[in-house]
């Protein structure tokens, strides 16, 4: 029972490390200027290390000291977690465009009429080879960490489950495995809640003083302390790894001898499998029910993998939420919803003792209802905010950065410090709105408003603007969206258990463990790896303004919200 407790704890903290990345993905994109395709690849990269090794490990499972192997895997996972946060410590503080000269810089992005022969306000001097190199280092460290995370996670689940199954009594084994399964389902929810808590802090909380920060967490330039969660999760993994080095190689069995014989049969079976691998593989893949169910699961899992990675980003952009709130919704509403669906599906199966045909009917019904409920989500979202010179222009020349009214302002190309004009139009920076005056609240060192803006006309006079984005202004659609997406999740996950039953009951008993292994292999290779990358690429196609770093595309500033939602 102590082993089950330790294993539950370890699985939870391992899932915290891998799930936490998904909750902070939009923040990491903004901090290091990544496209969604890159961040999607990063999020699914841990599956690579995992897939390469899982077959070997399942094969050697009977011959090694399993608890010690689990402990070593856990130490790798913990190392990976600490590595994930390393970029924060090797790069300088986060820089963003400011209109107020701070201690660190005296540049400004206000409108300053041209002085002949002078440079622009914000120069491109920060584009040194050092800056480019720094970025490659960050990506390298993160990809290595993700690969390590995948490799370290390999022994944890298979060895833990087989160890428990070997030494628990027949009566208790299902209970223990059920406990572990529920932990693996709760894990991601906890990870998103952790993300929600950590992203409320400013990213450089350890490098700058409180009054040095001019951003609030509602500002589009805000970057939360994404690295803090990795430190928390990695420390938890390290602590839960310790007991594994003290468990024995074998334990006295609780009671009951039947299982030992079954397991011996399974072991000889595995040897047989490796000898006849291609034959068994073909036999299973030729089986129409098995093949179709696995393909259906692949499609569903690819969708879930993509959603898990980018749902937070979607909520942030569509409904102008903070990253912290978006994570809170996912962790407290959507993931528990999916858990409820899985439990309900299993309960219905058990209650009505369903045949195979009824199982498949239940899967079809669940998915069909899910599609019905999810269909309105195509239309529940917000229009793109009006951004002067990008998505909106009063004159006919559309998409031309330099508006007539700020030609004399000498605006830097890449300034990004969004402000919301009194005419409800957003401007990329005070300079692009032609603002010449900034008013500051000296007590808390923050911008109150900008005045004397030549591009914003109020009754024929120069208008004013508030710092921060105008937002998408349709918060009334947010609640229906959350309710419907949660319902769709519940309905889709009712088919989880019956689809597993279809697989387990439609194949020959001696192929069972192998068939499940192949199924997970296919899910990894066809769904969990490509899913986030495909989603990220689709999201990238809807970007209308890219941040430029050293002449390369970095993170996306503005999306076309309709396209983002539909694609």
Coordinates of C-alpha atoms in Angstrom, one line a residue:
X1 CA 0.0 0.0 0.0
X2 CA 2.9 2.3 0.7
X3 CA 4.2 1.5 -2.8
X4 CA 0.8 2.4 -4.3
X5 CA 0.9 5.7 -2.4
X6 CA 4.4 6.5 -3.6
X7 CA 3.5 5.6 -7.1
X8 CA 0.4 7.8 -7.1
X9 CA 2.5 10.7 -5.9
X10 CA 5.2 10.1 -8.5
X11 CA 2.8 9.8 -11.3
X12 CA 1.0 13.0 -10.2
X13 CA 4.3 15.0 -10.0
X14 CA 5.5 13.6 -13.3
X15 CA 2.3 14.7 -15.0
X16 CA 2.7 18.1 -13.3
X17 CA 6.0 18.6 -15.2
X18 CA 4.6 17.5 -18.6
X19 CA 1.2 19.2 -18.1
X20 CA 2.6 22.4 -16.8
X21 CA 4.4 23.2 -20.1
X22 CA 1.0 23.1 -21.9
X23 CA -0.4 25.6 -19.4
X24 CA 2.4 28.1 -19.9
X25 CA 2.9 27.6 -23.6
X26 CA 1.5 30.9 -24.7
X27 CA 3.7 32.7 -22.1
X28 CA 6.8 30.9 -23.3
X29 CA 5.9 31.8 -26.9
X30 CA 5.7 35.5 -26.0
X31 CA 8.8 35.5 -23.9
X32 CA 11.1 33.8 -26.4
X33 CA 9.3 34.7 -29.6
X34 CA 8.2 31.3 -30.8
X35 CA 5.6 30.5 -33.4
X36 CA 2.9 28.1 -32.5
X37 CA 4.3 25.5 -34.8
X38 CA 7.6 25.5 -32.8
X39 CA 5.8 25.5 -29.5
X40 CA 3.6 22.7 -30.6
X41 CA 6.6 20.7 -31.6
X42 CA 8.2 21.5 -28.2
X43 CA 5.1 20.3 -26.4
X44 CA 5.0 17.0 -28.2
X45 CA 8.7 16.4 -28.2
X46 CA 8.7 14.4 -25.0
X47 CA 6.7 11.7 -26.8
X48 CA 9.8 11.1 -29.1
X49 CA 12.1 9.9 -26.3
X50 CA 9.2 7.9 -24.8
X51 CA 8.2 6.1 -28.0
X52 CA 11.7 5.0 -28.9
X53 CA 12.3 3.3 -25.6
X54 CA 8.9 2.0 -24.5
X55 CA 9.1 -1.3 -26.4
X56 CA 12.4 -2.3 -24.9
X57 CA 11.4 -1.4 -21.4
X58 CA 8.2 -3.4 -21.5
X59 CA 10.3 -6.3 -22.8
X60 CA 13.0 -6.2 -20.1
X61 CA 10.5 -5.5 -17.4
X62 CA 10.8 -8.9 -15.8
X63 CA 14.5 -9.0 -15.5
X64 CA 15.5 -5.8 -13.7
X65 CA 15.2 -4.3 -10.3
X66 CA 11.9 -2.4 -11.1
X67 CA 11.7 0.0 -8.2
X68 CA 15.3 1.2 -8.7
X69 CA 14.6 1.7 -12.4
X70 CA 11.5 3.7 -11.6
X71 CA 13.6 5.8 -9.2
X72 CA 16.3 6.5 -11.9
X73 CA 13.5 7.4 -14.4
X74 CA 12.1 9.8 -11.8
X75 CA 15.4 11.5 -11.3
X76 CA 15.7 12.0 -15.1
X77 CA 12.2 13.5 -15.1
X78 CA 13.2 15.8 -12.2
X79 CA 16.3 16.8 -14.0
X80 CA 14.3 17.6 -17.1
X81 CA 12.0 19.8 -15.1
X82 CA 14.9 21.8 -13.7
X83 CA 16.4 22.1 -17.2
X84 CA 13.0 23.5 -18.5
X85 CA 13.4 26.4 -16.2
X86 CA 17.1 27.0 -17.0
X87 CA 16.5 29.4 -20.0
X88 CA 15.1 32.0 -17.5
X89 CA 18.4 32.0 -15.6
X90 CA 20.7 32.1 -18.6
X91 CA 18.9 34.9 -20.5
X92 CA 18.7 38.6 -19.4
X93 CA 15.6 40.2 -18.1
X94 CA 12.5 40.3 -20.3
X95 CA 12.4 43.5 -22.3
X96 CA 9.4 45.2 -23.7
X97 CA 8.8 48.7 -25.2
X98 CA 8.0 51.4 -22.7
X99 CA 6.9 54.9 -23.1
X100 CA 8.3 55.8 -19.7
X101 CA 12.0 55.9 -19.4
X102 CA 13.0 53.4 -16.8
X103 CA 16.2 52.8 -14.9
X104 CA 17.4 50.4 -17.6
X105 CA 16.7 52.5 -20.7
X106 CA 15.9 56.0 -21.8
X107 CA 14.3 55.1 -25.0
X108 CA 10.7 56.0 -25.5
X109 CA 8.0 55.1 -28.0
X110 CA 6.1 58.4 -27.9
X111 CA 5.8 60.5 -31.0
X112 CA 9.0 62.5 -31.4
X113 CA 9.1 64.7 -34.6
X114 CA 12.1 64.0 -36.8
X115 CA 15.4 65.7 -36.2
X116 CA 17.4 65.6 -39.4
X117 CA 20.2 63.0 -39.3
X118 CA 19.0 61.3 -36.0
X119 CA 18.2 57.7 -35.6
X120 CA 14.8 56.3 -34.7
X121 CA 13.6 56.2 -31.1
X122 CA 14.0 52.5 -30.5
X123 CA 17.0 51.3 -32.5
X124 CA 17.5 47.8 -33.8
X125 CA 20.8 47.6 -31.9
X126 CA 19.6 44.7 -29.8
X127 CA 19.9 42.5 -32.9
X128 CA 23.4 41.3 -32.3
X129 CA 24.7 37.8 -33.0
X130 CA 24.6 37.3 -29.3
X131 CA 20.8 37.8 -29.2
X132 CA 20.3 35.3 -32.0
X133 CA 22.7 32.8 -30.4
X134 CA 20.8 33.2 -27.0
X135 CA 17.6 32.2 -28.7
X136 CA 19.1 29.0 -30.2
X137 CA 20.4 28.1 -26.8
X138 CA 17.0 28.5 -25.2
X139 CA 15.3 26.3 -27.8
X140 CA 18.1 23.7 -27.6
X141 CA 17.9 23.5 -23.8
X142 CA 14.1 23.1 -23.9
X143 CA 14.1 20.4 -26.6
X144 CA 16.7 18.5 -24.7
X145 CA 14.7 18.8 -21.5
X146 CA 11.6 17.5 -23.3
X147 CA 13.4 14.5 -24.7
X148 CA 14.8 13.7 -21.2
X149 CA 11.3 14.0 -19.8
X150 CA 10.1 11.5 -22.3
X151 CA 12.9 9.1 -21.6
X152 CA 12.7 9.4 -17.8
X153 CA 8.9 8.7 -17.9
X154 CA 9.4 5.4 -19.7
X155 CA 9.9 3.0 -16.8
X156 CA 7.5 4.8 -14.4
X157 CA 4.1 3.6 -15.6
X158 CA 4.7 0.1 -17.0
X159 CA 7.1 -1.0 -14.2
X160 CA 4.9 0.5 -11.5
X161 CA 1.8 -1.2 -12.8
X162 CA 3.4 -4.6 -13.3
X163 CA 5.1 -4.4 -9.9
X164 CA 1.8 -3.7 -8.2
X165 CA 0.0 -6.3 -10.2
X166 CA 2.7 -8.9 -9.3
X167 CA 2.5 -8.4 -5.5
X168 CA -1.1 -7.3 -4.9
X169 CA -3.8 -9.8 -4.2
X170 CA -6.4 -10.4 -7.0
X171 CA -9.0 -8.7 -4.9
X172 CA -7.0 -5.4 -4.4
X173 CA -5.2 -5.1 -7.7
X174 CA -8.0 -3.5 -9.6
X175 CA -8.6 -1.1 -6.8
X176 CA -4.9 0.0 -6.7
X177 CA -4.7 0.3 -10.5
X178 CA -8.0 2.3 -10.4
X179 CA -6.5 4.7 -7.9
X180 CA -3.4 5.2 -10.2
X181 CA -5.6 5.7 -13.2
X182 CA -7.6 8.3 -11.5
X183 CA -4.4 10.1 -10.5
X184 CA -3.3 10.2 -14.1
X185 CA -6.6 11.8 -15.0
X186 CA -6.5 14.4 -12.2
X187 CA -2.8 15.2 -12.9
X188 CA -3.3 17.5 -15.9
X189 CA -6.0 19.4 -14.1
X190 CA -3.7 20.1 -11.2
X191 CA -1.0 21.1 -13.7
X192 CA -3.3 23.8 -15.2
X193 CA -4.2 25.0 -11.7
X194 CA -0.5 25.3 -10.9
X195 CA 0.0 27.3 -14.2
X196 CA -2.9 29.5 -13.2
X197 CA -1.2 30.3 -9.8
X198 CA 2.3 30.9 -11.2
X199 CA 1.4 33.1 -14.1
X200 CA 0.0 35.7 -11.8
X201 CA 3.6 36.6 -10.8
X202 CA 5.7 38.7 -13.1
X203 CA 8.4 36.7 -15.0
X204 CA 11.4 38.6 -13.6
X205 CA 10.1 38.5 -10.0
X206 CA 13.7 37.5 -9.0
X207 CA 15.5 40.1 -11.1
X208 CA 13.6 43.3 -10.7
X209 CA 12.0 45.1 -7.8
X210 CA 8.3 45.4 -7.5
X211 CA 8.2 49.1 -8.6
X212 CA 10.3 48.3 -11.6
X213 CA 7.4 46.5 -13.3
X214 CA 5.1 48.8 -15.3
X215 CA 2.9 46.0 -16.5
X216 CA -0.3 44.6 -15.1
X217 CA -1.2 41.0 -15.9
X218 CA -4.0 42.2 -18.3
X219 CA -1.4 43.9 -20.5
X220 CA -0.7 42.0 -23.8
X221 CA 3.0 42.3 -23.1
X222 CA 2.7 40.7 -19.7
X223 CA 4.8 37.6 -19.2
X224 CA 4.1 35.5 -16.1
X225 CA 6.6 33.5 -14.1
X226 CA 6.5 30.4 -16.3
X227 CA 9.7 29.0 -14.9
X228 CA 8.5 28.9 -11.3
X229 CA 6.1 26.0 -11.9
X230 CA 8.8 23.9 -13.4
X231 CA 10.9 24.3 -10.2
X232 CA 7.9 23.4 -8.0
X233 CA 7.0 20.3 -10.1
X234 CA 10.6 19.1 -10.5
X235 CA 11.2 19.4 -6.8
X236 CA 8.1 17.3 -6.1
X237 CA 9.3 14.6 -8.5
X238 CA 12.7 14.6 -6.8
X239 CA 11.1 14.1 -3.4
X240 CA 8.9 11.3 -4.7
X241 CA 11.8 9.5 -6.3
X242 CA 13.6 8.9 -3.0
X243 CA 11.6 6.0 -1.6
X244 CA 12.0 3.9 -4.7
X245 CA 15.6 3.2 -4.0
X246 CA 14.6 1.4 -0.8
X247 CA 11.9 -0.9 -2.1
X248 CA 12.9 -4.6 -2.5
X249 CA 13.2 -6.2 -5.9
X250 CA 10.4 -8.6 -4.9
X251 CA 7.7 -8.3 -2.3
X252 CA 5.8 -11.1 -0.5
X253 CA 2.5 -11.4 -2.3
X254 CA -0.6 -10.0 -0.4
X255 CA -2.5 -13.3 -0.8
X256 CA -3.5 -15.5 -3.7
X257 CA -1.3 -17.4 -6.1
X258 CA -3.3 -17.4 -9.3
X259 CA -1.8 -14.3 -10.7
X260 CA 1.8 -15.6 -10.5
X261 CA 1.0 -18.4 -13.0
X262 CA -0.8 -16.0 -15.3
X263 CA 2.2 -13.6 -15.3
X264 CA 4.6 -16.4 -16.1
X265 CA 2.4 -17.3 -19.0
X266 CA 2.5 -13.6 -20.1
X267 CA 6.3 -13.6 -19.9
X268 CA 6.8 -16.6 -22.1
X269 CA 4.2 -14.9 -24.3
X270 CA 6.3 -11.8 -24.6
X271 CA 9.3 -14.0 -25.8
X272 CA 7.0 -15.6 -28.3
X273 CA 5.9 -12.2 -29.4
X274 CA 9.4 -11.0 -30.1
X275 CA 10.0 -14.1 -32.2
X276 CA 6.8 -13.8 -34.1
X277 CA 6.5 -10.0 -34.0
X278 CA 5.5 -9.4 -37.6
X279 CA 3.0 -12.2 -37.7
X280 CA 1.1 -11.0 -34.6
X281 CA 1.2 -7.4 -35.8
X282 CA -0.3 -8.3 -39.1
X283 CA -2.9 -10.5 -37.5
X284 CA -4.0 -7.6 -35.2
X285 CA -4.0 -4.9 -37.9
X286 CA -5.9 -7.1 -40.3
X287 CA -8.7 -7.4 -37.7
X288 CA -11.2 -4.8 -38.9
X289 CA -12.7 -4.0 -35.5
X290 CA -9.3 -3.5 -33.9
X291 CA -8.1 -1.4 -36.8
X292 CA -11.2 0.9 -37.0
X293 CA -11.4 1.5 -33.2
X294 CA -7.7 2.3 -33.0
X295 CA -8.1 4.7 -36.0
X296 CA -11.1 6.4 -34.3
X297 CA -9.1 6.7 -31.1
X298 CA -6.1 8.2 -33.0
X299 CA -8.4 10.9 -34.5
X300 CA -9.9 11.8 -31.2
X301 CA -6.5 11.8 -29.4
X302 CA -4.9 14.0 -32.0
X303 CA -7.7 16.5 -31.4
X304 CA -7.3 16.3 -27.6
X305 CA -3.5 16.6 -27.9
X306 CA -3.9 19.8 -30.0
X307 CA -6.6 21.2 -27.7
X308 CA -4.7 20.5 -24.5
X309 CA -1.8 22.5 -25.9
X310 CA -3.5 25.5 -27.4
X311 CA -6.9 25.8 -25.7
X312 CA -5.5 28.3 -23.2
X313 CA -4.1 30.4 -25.9
X314 CA -7.4 30.2 -27.8
X315 CA -9.3 31.5 -24.7
X316 CA -6.8 34.2 -24.1
X317 CA -7.1 35.5 -27.7
X318 CA -10.8 35.1 -28.3
X319 CA -12.1 36.4 -25.0
X320 CA -9.2 38.6 -23.9
X321 CA -8.6 36.6 -20.8
X322 CA -5.4 36.6 -18.8
X323 CA -3.3 33.4 -19.1
X324 CA -3.9 32.8 -15.5
X325 CA -7.7 32.8 -15.8
X326 CA -7.6 30.7 -19.0
X327 CA -5.7 28.0 -17.2
X328 CA -8.0 28.2 -14.2
X329 CA -11.0 27.4 -16.5
X330 CA -9.3 24.5 -18.2
X331 CA -8.1 23.0 -15.0
X332 CA -11.3 23.5 -13.0
X333 CA -14.0 23.0 -15.7
X334 CA -12.8 21.2 -18.9
X335 CA -10.6 18.5 -17.4
X336 CA -12.9 17.5 -14.6
X337 CA -15.7 17.4 -17.2
X338 CA -13.7 14.8 -19.2
X339 CA -13.1 12.8 -16.0
X340 CA -16.9 12.8 -15.3
X341 CA -17.5 11.5 -18.9
X342 CA -15.0 8.6 -18.5
X343 CA -16.6 7.5 -15.2
X344 CA -20.1 7.8 -16.5
X345 CA -19.2 5.8 -19.6
X346 CA -17.6 3.0 -17.4
X347 CA -20.7 3.0 -15.1
X348 CA -23.1 2.6 -18.0
X349 CA -21.1 -0.3 -19.4
X350 CA -21.0 -2.0 -16.0
X351 CA -24.7 -1.4 -15.3
X352 CA -26.1 -2.7 -18.6
X353 CA -23.5 -5.4 -19.3
X354 CA -23.2 -4.4 -22.9
X355 CA -22.4 -6.6 -25.8
X356 CA -19.8 -5.6 -28.4
X357 CA -22.4 -4.2 -30.7
X358 CA -23.9 -2.1 -28.0
X359 CA -20.5 -0.8 -27.0
X360 CA -19.9 0.4 -30.5
X361 CA -23.4 2.0 -30.7
X362 CA -22.6 3.8 -27.4
X363 CA -19.3 5.1 -28.9
X364 CA -21.1 6.4 -32.0
X365 CA -23.9 8.0 -30.0
X366 CA -21.4 9.7 -27.7
X367 CA -19.4 11.2 -30.5
X368 CA -22.5 12.2 -32.5
X369 CA -23.9 14.1 -29.5
X370 CA -20.5 15.7 -28.9
X371 CA -20.5 17.0 -32.5
X372 CA -24.0 18.4 -32.1
X373 CA -23.0 20.3 -28.9
X374 CA -19.7 21.4 -30.3
X375 CA -21.1 22.7 -33.6
X376 CA -22.2 26.1 -32.2
X377 CA -18.6 26.7 -30.9
X378 CA -17.7 27.6 -34.5
X379 CA -19.7 30.7 -34.1
X380 CA -19.2 31.5 -30.4
X381 CA -16.2 33.9 -30.4
X382 CA -15.2 37.4 -30.8
X383 CA -14.3 39.6 -33.8
X384 CA -10.7 40.7 -34.3
X385 CA -10.1 43.9 -32.4
X386 CA -9.8 47.0 -34.6
X387 CA -6.1 47.7 -34.8
X388 CA -5.2 50.9 -36.7
X389 CA -3.2 50.1 -39.9
X390 CA -3.5 46.4 -39.5
X391 CA -7.1 45.2 -39.3
X392 CA -8.7 48.6 -39.6
X393 CA -8.1 51.8 -41.4
X394 CA -10.2 55.0 -41.8
X395 CA -8.7 55.7 -45.2
X396 CA -8.8 53.4 -48.2
X397 CA -5.1 52.3 -48.2
X398 CA -5.5 49.2 -46.0
X399 CA -2.8 47.5 -44.1
X400 CA -0.3 50.3 -44.7
X401 CA 1.7 50.7 -41.4
X402 CA 2.5 54.4 -41.6
X403 CA -0.8 56.3 -41.1
X404 CA -0.8 59.8 -42.5
X405 CA -1.2 61.3 -39.1
X406 CA 2.0 59.9 -37.6
X407 CA 4.4 60.3 -40.6
X408 CA 6.3 63.0 -38.8
X409 CA 6.7 60.8 -35.7
X410 CA 9.6 58.8 -36.8
X411 CA 8.1 55.6 -35.4
X412 CA 10.3 52.6 -34.9
X413 CA 9.2 49.6 -37.0
X414 CA 8.9 47.1 -34.3
X415 CA 7.5 49.1 -31.3
X416 CA 4.9 47.1 -29.5
X417 CA 3.1 48.8 -26.6
X418 CA -0.6 48.6 -27.5
X419 CA -2.9 51.4 -26.4
X420 CA -6.6 51.8 -26.7
X421 CA -7.8 55.1 -28.1
X422 CA -10.9 57.0 -26.9
X423 CA -12.3 56.1 -30.4
X424 CA -12.2 52.3 -29.4
X425 CA -9.5 51.6 -32.0
X426 CA -6.3 49.9 -30.9
X427 CA -2.9 51.3 -31.8
X428 CA 0.3 49.2 -31.8
X429 CA 2.2 51.9 -29.9
X430 CA 1.7 55.4 -28.6
X431 CA 3.9 56.5 -31.5
X432 CA 1.7 55.0 -34.1
X433 CA -1.3 56.9 -32.6
X434 CA 0.8 60.1 -32.8
X435 CA 0.6 60.6 -29.0
X436 CA 3.1 63.1 -27.6
X437 CA 2.4 63.3 -23.9
X438 CA 2.3 60.5 -21.3
X439 CA 0.7 61.0 -17.9
X440 CA 2.1 58.9 -15.1
X441 CA 0.8 57.9 -11.7
X442 CA 4.0 58.4 -9.7
X443 CA 2.9 56.4 -6.7
X444 CA 2.8 53.1 -8.5
X445 CA 5.0 54.0 -11.4
X446 CA 2.4 53.2 -14.0
X447 CA 0.9 54.9 -17.0
X448 CA -2.4 56.6 -16.5
X449 CA -3.1 57.7 -20.1
X450 CA -1.6 59.3 -23.3
X451 CA -2.9 62.6 -24.6
X452 CA -2.4 64.9 -27.5
X453 CA -2.7 62.0 -30.0
X454 CA -2.8 63.2 -33.6
X455 CA -4.4 60.0 -35.0
X456 CA -7.3 59.9 -32.6
X457 CA -9.8 62.6 -33.2
X458 CA -12.3 63.6 -30.6
X459 CA -14.7 66.3 -31.8
X460 CA -12.0 67.6 -34.1
X461 CA -9.4 67.7 -31.3
X462 CA -6.5 65.4 -30.7
X463 CA -7.7 62.5 -28.6
X464 CA -6.4 60.4 -25.7
X465 CA -5.7 56.8 -25.1
X466 CA -5.4 54.3 -22.3
X467 CA -2.5 51.8 -22.0
X468 CA -3.3 48.2 -22.9
X469 CA -5.4 46.4 -25.5
X470 CA -9.0 47.4 -26.2
X471 CA -9.9 43.7 -25.8
X472 CA -12.4 41.9 -28.0
X473 CA -15.4 43.1 -26.2
X474 CA -17.7 40.1 -26.2
X475 CA -17.3 38.6 -22.8
X476 CA -21.0 37.7 -22.8
X477 CA -20.2 34.8 -25.1
X478 CA -17.6 33.4 -22.8
X479 CA -19.9 31.6 -20.4
X480 CA -21.9 29.8 -23.2
X481 CA -18.6 28.8 -24.8
X482 CA -17.3 27.2 -21.5
X483 CA -20.5 25.4 -20.8
X484 CA -20.8 24.0 -24.4
X485 CA -17.1 23.0 -24.6
X486 CA -17.4 21.3 -21.2
X487 CA -20.5 19.4 -22.3
X488 CA -18.9 18.3 -25.6
X489 CA -15.9 17.0 -23.6
X490 CA -18.1 15.0 -21.2
X491 CA -20.0 13.4 -24.1
X492 CA -16.9 12.6 -26.1
X493 CA -15.2 10.9 -23.1
X494 CA -18.1 8.6 -22.4
X495 CA -16.8 6.6 -25.4
X496 CA -13.4 6.1 -23.7
X497 CA -14.1 2.9 -21.8
X498 CA -16.4 1.2 -24.4
X499 CA -13.8 1.8 -27.1
X500 CA -11.2 0.0 -24.9
X501 CA -13.6 -2.8 -24.3
X502 CA -14.1 -3.2 -28.1
X503 CA -10.3 -3.6 -28.5
X504 CA -9.9 -6.0 -25.6
X505 CA -12.8 -8.3 -26.5
X506 CA -12.3 -8.4 -30.3
X507 CA -8.8 -9.9 -30.3
X508 CA -7.4 -13.2 -29.3
X509 CA -6.7 -13.4 -25.6
X510 CA -3.1 -14.3 -26.0
X511 CA -2.5 -11.1 -28.1
X512 CA -4.2 -8.9 -25.5
X513 CA -1.2 -7.2 -23.9
X514 CA 0.5 -6.9 -27.3
X515 CA -2.6 -5.3 -28.9
X516 CA -2.8 -2.7 -26.1
X517 CA 0.9 -2.0 -26.6
X518 CA 0.5 -1.5 -30.3
X519 CA -2.5 0.7 -29.7
X520 CA -0.5 3.1 -27.5
X521 CA 2.3 3.0 -29.9
X522 CA 0.0 4.1 -32.8
X523 CA -1.6 6.7 -30.6
X524 CA 1.8 8.2 -29.8
X525 CA 3.1 8.2 -33.3
X526 CA -0.1 9.2 -35.1
X527 CA -1.8 11.4 -32.5
X528 CA 0.2 12.8 -29.6
X529 CA 3.3 13.7 -31.6
X530 CA 1.8 15.3 -34.7
X531 CA -1.4 16.7 -33.0
X532 CA 0.1 19.8 -31.4
X533 CA 2.4 20.5 -34.4
X534 CA -0.6 20.4 -36.8
X535 CA -2.6 22.6 -34.5
X536 CA 0.2 25.0 -34.1
X537 CA 0.8 25.3 -37.8
X538 CA -3.0 25.9 -38.4
X539 CA -2.9 28.6 -35.8
X540 CA 0.1 30.2 -37.4
X541 CA -1.7 30.6 -40.7
X542 CA -4.2 32.9 -39.0
X543 CA -1.7 35.5 -37.8
X544 CA -2.0 39.0 -39.2
X545 CA 1.0 40.7 -37.5
X546 CA 4.2 38.9 -36.6
X547 CA 6.7 40.2 -34.1
X548 CA 10.1 40.5 -35.8
X549 CA 13.3 39.5 -34.1
X550 CA 16.5 39.8 -36.0
X551 CA 14.6 39.7 -39.3
X552 CA 12.9 36.5 -38.5
X553 CA 9.3 35.8 -37.5
X554 CA 9.0 35.5 -33.8
X555 CA 5.7 35.3 -31.8
X556 CA 2.4 36.4 -33.3
X557 CA 1.0 39.8 -32.1
X558 CA -2.4 39.7 -33.6
X559 CA -4.6 36.9 -35.0
X560 CA -7.6 37.0 -37.3
X561 CA -10.0 35.8 -34.6
X562 CA -12.6 34.4 -37.0
X563 CA -10.0 32.3 -38.9
X564 CA -8.3 31.2 -35.6
X565 CA -11.7 30.0 -34.3
X566 CA -12.7 28.2 -37.5
X567 CA -9.5 26.5 -38.3

